[in-house]
CSV table of C-alpha atoms in Angstrom, one decimal:
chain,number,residue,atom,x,y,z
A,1,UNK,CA,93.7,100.7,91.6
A,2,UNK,CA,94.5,98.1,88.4
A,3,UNK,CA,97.5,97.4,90.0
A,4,UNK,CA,95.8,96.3,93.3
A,5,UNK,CA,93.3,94.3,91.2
A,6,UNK,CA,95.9,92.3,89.0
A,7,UNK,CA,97.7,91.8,92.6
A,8,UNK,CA,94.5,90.4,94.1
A,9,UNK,CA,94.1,88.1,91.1
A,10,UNK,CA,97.3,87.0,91.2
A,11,UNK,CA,97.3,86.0,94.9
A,12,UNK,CA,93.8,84.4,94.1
A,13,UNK,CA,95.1,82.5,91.3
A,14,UNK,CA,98.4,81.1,93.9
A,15,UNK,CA,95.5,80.1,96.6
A,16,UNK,CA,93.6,77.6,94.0
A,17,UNK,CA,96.6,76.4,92.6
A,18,UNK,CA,97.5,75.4,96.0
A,19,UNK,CA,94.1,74.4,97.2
A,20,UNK,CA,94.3,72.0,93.8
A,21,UNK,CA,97.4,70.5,94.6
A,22,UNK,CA,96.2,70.0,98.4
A,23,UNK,CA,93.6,67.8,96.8
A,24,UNK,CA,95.7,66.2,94.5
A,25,UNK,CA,98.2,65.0,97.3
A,26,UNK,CA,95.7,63.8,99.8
A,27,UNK,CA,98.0,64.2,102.3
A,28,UNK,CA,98.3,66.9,105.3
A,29,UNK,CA,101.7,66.2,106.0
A,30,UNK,CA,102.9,66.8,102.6
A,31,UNK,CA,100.9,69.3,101.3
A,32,UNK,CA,98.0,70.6,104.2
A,33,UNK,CA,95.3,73.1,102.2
A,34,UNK,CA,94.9,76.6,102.9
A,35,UNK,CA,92.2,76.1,105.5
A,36,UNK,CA,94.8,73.3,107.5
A,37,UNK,CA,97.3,76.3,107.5
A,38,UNK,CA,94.8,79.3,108.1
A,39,UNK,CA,94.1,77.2,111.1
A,40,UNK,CA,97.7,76.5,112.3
A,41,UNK,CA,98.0,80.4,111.8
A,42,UNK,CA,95.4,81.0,114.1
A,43,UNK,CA,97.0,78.9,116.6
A,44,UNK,CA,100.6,80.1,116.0
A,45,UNK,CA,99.5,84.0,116.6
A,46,UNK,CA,97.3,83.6,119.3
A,47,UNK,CA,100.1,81.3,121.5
A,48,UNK,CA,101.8,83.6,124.5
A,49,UNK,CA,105.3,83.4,123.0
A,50,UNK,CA,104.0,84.8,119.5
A,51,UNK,CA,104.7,88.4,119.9
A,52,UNK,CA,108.1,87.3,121.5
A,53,UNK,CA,109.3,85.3,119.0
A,54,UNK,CA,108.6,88.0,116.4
A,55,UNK,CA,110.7,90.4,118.2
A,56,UNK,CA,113.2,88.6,119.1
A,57,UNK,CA,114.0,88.1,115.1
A,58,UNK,CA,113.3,91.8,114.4
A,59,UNK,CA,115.5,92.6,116.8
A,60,UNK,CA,118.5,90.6,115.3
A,61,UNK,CA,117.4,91.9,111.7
A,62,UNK,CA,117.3,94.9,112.6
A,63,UNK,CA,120.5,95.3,114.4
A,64,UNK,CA,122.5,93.6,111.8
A,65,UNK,CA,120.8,95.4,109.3
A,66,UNK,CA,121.7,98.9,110.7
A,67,UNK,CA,125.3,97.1,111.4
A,68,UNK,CA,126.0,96.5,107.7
A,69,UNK,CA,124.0,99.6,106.4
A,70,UNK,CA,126.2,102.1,108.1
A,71,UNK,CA,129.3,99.9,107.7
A,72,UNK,CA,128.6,99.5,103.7
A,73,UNK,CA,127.6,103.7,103.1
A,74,UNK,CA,131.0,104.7,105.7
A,75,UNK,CA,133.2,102.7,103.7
A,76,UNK,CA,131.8,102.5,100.8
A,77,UNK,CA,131.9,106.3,100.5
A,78,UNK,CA,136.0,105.8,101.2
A,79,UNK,CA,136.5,103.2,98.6
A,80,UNK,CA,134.0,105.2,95.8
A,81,UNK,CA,136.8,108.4,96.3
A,82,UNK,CA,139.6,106.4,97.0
A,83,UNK,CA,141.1,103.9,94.9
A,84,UNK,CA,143.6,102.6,97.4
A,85,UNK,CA,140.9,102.1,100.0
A,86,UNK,CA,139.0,99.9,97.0
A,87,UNK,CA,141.6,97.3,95.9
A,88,UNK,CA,142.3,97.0,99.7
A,89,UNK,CA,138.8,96.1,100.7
A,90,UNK,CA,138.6,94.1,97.1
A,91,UNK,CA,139.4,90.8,98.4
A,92,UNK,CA,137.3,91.3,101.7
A,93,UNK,CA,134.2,92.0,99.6
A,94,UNK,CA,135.1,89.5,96.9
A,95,UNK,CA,135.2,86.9,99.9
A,96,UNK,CA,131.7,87.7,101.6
A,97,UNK,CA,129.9,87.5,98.0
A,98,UNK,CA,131.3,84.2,97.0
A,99,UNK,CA,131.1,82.4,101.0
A,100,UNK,CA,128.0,79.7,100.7
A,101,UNK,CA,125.3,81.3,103.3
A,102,UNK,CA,125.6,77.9,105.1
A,103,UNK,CA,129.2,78.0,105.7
A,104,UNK,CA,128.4,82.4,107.2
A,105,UNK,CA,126.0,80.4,109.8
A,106,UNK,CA,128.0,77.4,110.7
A,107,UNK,CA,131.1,79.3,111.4
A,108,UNK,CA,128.9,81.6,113.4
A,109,UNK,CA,127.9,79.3,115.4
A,110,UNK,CA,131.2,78.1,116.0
A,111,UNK,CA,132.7,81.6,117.2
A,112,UNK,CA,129.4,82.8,118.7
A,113,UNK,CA,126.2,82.0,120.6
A,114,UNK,CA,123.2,81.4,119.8
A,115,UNK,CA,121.3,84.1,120.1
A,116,UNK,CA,124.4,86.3,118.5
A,117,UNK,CA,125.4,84.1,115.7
A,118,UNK,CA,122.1,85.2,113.3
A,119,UNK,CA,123.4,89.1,113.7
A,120,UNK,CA,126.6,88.2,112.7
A,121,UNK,CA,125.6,86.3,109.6
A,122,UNK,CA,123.1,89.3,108.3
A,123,UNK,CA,125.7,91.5,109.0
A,124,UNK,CA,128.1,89.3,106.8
A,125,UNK,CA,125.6,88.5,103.9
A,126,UNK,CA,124.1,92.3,103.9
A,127,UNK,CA,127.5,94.6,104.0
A,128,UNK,CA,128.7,93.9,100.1
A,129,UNK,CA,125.7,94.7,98.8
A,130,UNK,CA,125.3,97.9,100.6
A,131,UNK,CA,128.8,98.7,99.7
A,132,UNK,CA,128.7,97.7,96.6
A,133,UNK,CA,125.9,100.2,95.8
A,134,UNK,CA,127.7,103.1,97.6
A,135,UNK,CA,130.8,102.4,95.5
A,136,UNK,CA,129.1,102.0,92.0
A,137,UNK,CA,127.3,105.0,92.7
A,138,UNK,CA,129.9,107.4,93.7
A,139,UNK,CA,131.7,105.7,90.7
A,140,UNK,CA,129.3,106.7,88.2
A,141,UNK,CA,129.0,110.4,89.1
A,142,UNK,CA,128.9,112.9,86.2
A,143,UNK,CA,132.3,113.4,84.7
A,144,UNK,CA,131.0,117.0,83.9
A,145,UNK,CA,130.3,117.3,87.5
A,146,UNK,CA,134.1,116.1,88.3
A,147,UNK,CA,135.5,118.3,86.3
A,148,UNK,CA,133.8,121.2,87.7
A,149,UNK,CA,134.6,120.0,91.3
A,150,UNK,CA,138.7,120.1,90.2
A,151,UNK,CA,137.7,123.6,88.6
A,152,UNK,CA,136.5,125.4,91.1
A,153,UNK,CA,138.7,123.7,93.9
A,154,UNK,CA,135.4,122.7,95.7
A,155,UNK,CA,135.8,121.5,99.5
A,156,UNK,CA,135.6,117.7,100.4
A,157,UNK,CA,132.4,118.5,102.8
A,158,UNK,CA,130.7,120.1,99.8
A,159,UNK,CA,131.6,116.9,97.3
A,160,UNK,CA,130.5,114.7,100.0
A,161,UNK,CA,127.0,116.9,100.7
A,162,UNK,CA,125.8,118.0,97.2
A,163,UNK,CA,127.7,115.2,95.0
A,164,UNK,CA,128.5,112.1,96.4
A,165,UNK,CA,125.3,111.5,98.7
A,166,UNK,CA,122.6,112.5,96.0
A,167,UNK,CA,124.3,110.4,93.5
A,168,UNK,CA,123.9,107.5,95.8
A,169,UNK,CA,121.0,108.0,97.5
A,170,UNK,CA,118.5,106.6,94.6
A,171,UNK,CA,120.1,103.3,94.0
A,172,UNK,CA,121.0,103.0,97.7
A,173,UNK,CA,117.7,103.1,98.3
A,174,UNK,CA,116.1,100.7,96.0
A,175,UNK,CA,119.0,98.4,97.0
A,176,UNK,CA,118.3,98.6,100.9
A,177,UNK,CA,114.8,98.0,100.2
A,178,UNK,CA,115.9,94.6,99.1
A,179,UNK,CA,118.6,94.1,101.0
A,180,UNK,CA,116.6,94.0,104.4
A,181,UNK,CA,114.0,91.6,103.6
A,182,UNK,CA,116.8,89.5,102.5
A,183,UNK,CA,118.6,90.7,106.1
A,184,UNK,CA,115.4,88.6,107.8
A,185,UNK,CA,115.4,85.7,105.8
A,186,UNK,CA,118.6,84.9,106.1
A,187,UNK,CA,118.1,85.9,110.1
A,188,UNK,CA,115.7,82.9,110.5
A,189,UNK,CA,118.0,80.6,108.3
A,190,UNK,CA,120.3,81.3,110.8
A,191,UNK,CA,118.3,80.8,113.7
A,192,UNK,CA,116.6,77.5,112.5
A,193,UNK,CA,120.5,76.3,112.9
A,194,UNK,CA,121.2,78.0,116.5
A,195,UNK,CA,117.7,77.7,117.7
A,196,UNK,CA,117.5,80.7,120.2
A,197,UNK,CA,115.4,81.0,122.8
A,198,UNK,CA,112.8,82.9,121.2
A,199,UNK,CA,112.4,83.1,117.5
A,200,UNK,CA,111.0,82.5,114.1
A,201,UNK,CA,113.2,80.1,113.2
A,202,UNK,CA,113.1,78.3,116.0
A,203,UNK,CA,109.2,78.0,115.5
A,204,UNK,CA,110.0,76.5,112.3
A,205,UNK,CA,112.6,74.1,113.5
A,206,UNK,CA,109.6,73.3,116.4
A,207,UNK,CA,107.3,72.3,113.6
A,208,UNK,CA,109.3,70.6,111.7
A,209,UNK,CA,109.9,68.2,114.7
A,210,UNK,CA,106.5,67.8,115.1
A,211,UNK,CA,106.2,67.3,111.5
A,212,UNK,CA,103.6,70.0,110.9
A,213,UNK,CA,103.8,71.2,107.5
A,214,UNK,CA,100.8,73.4,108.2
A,215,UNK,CA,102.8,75.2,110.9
A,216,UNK,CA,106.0,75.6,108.4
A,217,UNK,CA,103.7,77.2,106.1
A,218,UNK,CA,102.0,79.6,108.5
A,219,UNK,CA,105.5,80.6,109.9
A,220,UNK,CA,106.3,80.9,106.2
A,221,UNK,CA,103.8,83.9,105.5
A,222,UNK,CA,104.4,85.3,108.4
A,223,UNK,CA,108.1,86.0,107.5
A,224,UNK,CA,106.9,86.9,104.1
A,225,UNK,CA,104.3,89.9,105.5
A,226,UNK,CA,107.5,90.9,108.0
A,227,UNK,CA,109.8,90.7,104.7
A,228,UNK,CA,107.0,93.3,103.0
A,229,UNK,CA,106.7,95.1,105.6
A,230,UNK,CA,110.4,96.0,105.8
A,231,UNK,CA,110.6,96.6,102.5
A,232,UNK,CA,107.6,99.1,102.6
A,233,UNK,CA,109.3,100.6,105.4
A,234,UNK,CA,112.8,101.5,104.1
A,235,UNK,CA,110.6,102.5,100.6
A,236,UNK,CA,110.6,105.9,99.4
A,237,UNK,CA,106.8,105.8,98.9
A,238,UNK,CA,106.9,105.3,102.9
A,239,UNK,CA,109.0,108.3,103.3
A,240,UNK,CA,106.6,110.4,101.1
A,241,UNK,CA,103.7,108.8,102.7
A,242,UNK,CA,105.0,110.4,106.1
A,243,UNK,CA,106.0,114.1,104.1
A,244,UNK,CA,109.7,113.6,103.7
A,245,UNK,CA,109.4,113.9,99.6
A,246,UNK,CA,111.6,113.5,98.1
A,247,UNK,CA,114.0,110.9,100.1
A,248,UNK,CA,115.3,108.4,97.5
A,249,UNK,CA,115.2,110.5,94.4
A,250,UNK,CA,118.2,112.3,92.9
A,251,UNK,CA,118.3,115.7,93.2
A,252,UNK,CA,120.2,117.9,90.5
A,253,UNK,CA,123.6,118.3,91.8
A,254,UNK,CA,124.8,121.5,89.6
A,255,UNK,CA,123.0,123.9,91.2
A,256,UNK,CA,124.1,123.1,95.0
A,257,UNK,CA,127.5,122.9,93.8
């Protein structure tokens, strides 16, 4: 319950900070006060295309997401026991972590539509860091563990099962929590480029035209409560809240071995 209180305080504290500086600047189109933008929430929620618009960018998120998560654990899981597999897909990965986000979307645009092109750049921006946490985790396994496995001559389906996958699971966990809130911001960065037909980012790009800073700012926390959300979703505590215990956390490997 502290926690939630220190949270409460802390999001109190941002709203007078920002009702202050409101003040200070005198001027809506610069800097609108919380009760401008409450109101230009009201009016962006309660439009006909609202729902729509949401959708439409969960739906790209999502699909890029799901994309680049089962791209990064498949081949990240080849490259963790395989170190041909990892210098080979060294430069690829190397590449995609060092490309400026705003060159992913304008060559996206380039070789797809856009309504694709935002996929294509979450998928882009979100496989390394899935992969990299597959890799690092099947690369840190217990070298007692390793040992045993050479030992006893265990089967590839059983190191795959009862070592590799718990050993990752934790981190890759915590880093796809992270990873997919990231997935929808950069989703809308995308989109505020390509302007879809539907879309968050195109609401943005729509009030910036109309040079509503009110209606940036609305738009703004409503991609920062979708961003939570995700998070929350892909969360172990979500998992335990439903009864799966235990998803995330790494099991003791010895014993199933």
């Amino acid at each position: 319950m502290k926690s939630r209180h220190y949270t409460l305080l802390s999001i109190t504290i941002l709203v007078i900070l920002w009702w202050i500086g409101a003040v200070l600047a005198d001027n809506p189109i610069k800097f609108p006060t919380p009760i401008e933008t409450l109101i230009a929430f009201s009016d962006i929620v309660t439009s006909k295309t609202f729902f729509l618009q949401v959708l439409s960018t969960l739906r790209r998120a999502m699909i890029g997401f799901v994309i680049a998560f089962a791209g990064g654990v498949c081949l990240g899981i080849v490259s963790g026991v395989s170190n041909q597999a990892y210098y080979l897909l060294r430069p690829l990965i190397l590449a995609q972590r060092s490309v400026p986000t705003m060159a992913v979307i304008l060559l996206a645009l380039i070789w797809l539509g856009r309504d694709i092109a935002p996929i294509l750049v979450g998928i882009i921006l979100i496989f390394p860091i899935i992969y990299s946490a597959v890799v690092d985790g099947i690369r840190h396994v217990d070298v007692q563990l390793l040992e045993m496995v050479k030992v006893y001559h265990i089967s590839k389906k059983k190191r795959l099962y009862h070592l590799y996958l718990p050993s990752i699971r934790s981190s890759l966990f915590a880093v796809a929590s992270a990873a997919i809130s990231l997935n929808l911001k950069v989703t809308i960065a995308a989109e505020v480029l390509s302007q879809p037909g539907q879309g968050i980012g195109t609401g943005f790009q729509m009030e910036k035209i109309a040079l509503n800073t009110a209606g940036l700012l609305a738009w703004a926390v409503i991609a920062i409560a979708l961003g939570a959300l995700l998070e929350f979703l892909v969360s172990p505590r979500f998992f335990n809240l439903i009864g799966l215990r235990g998803v995330g956390r790494t099991r003791g490997s010895k014993k199933s071995l």
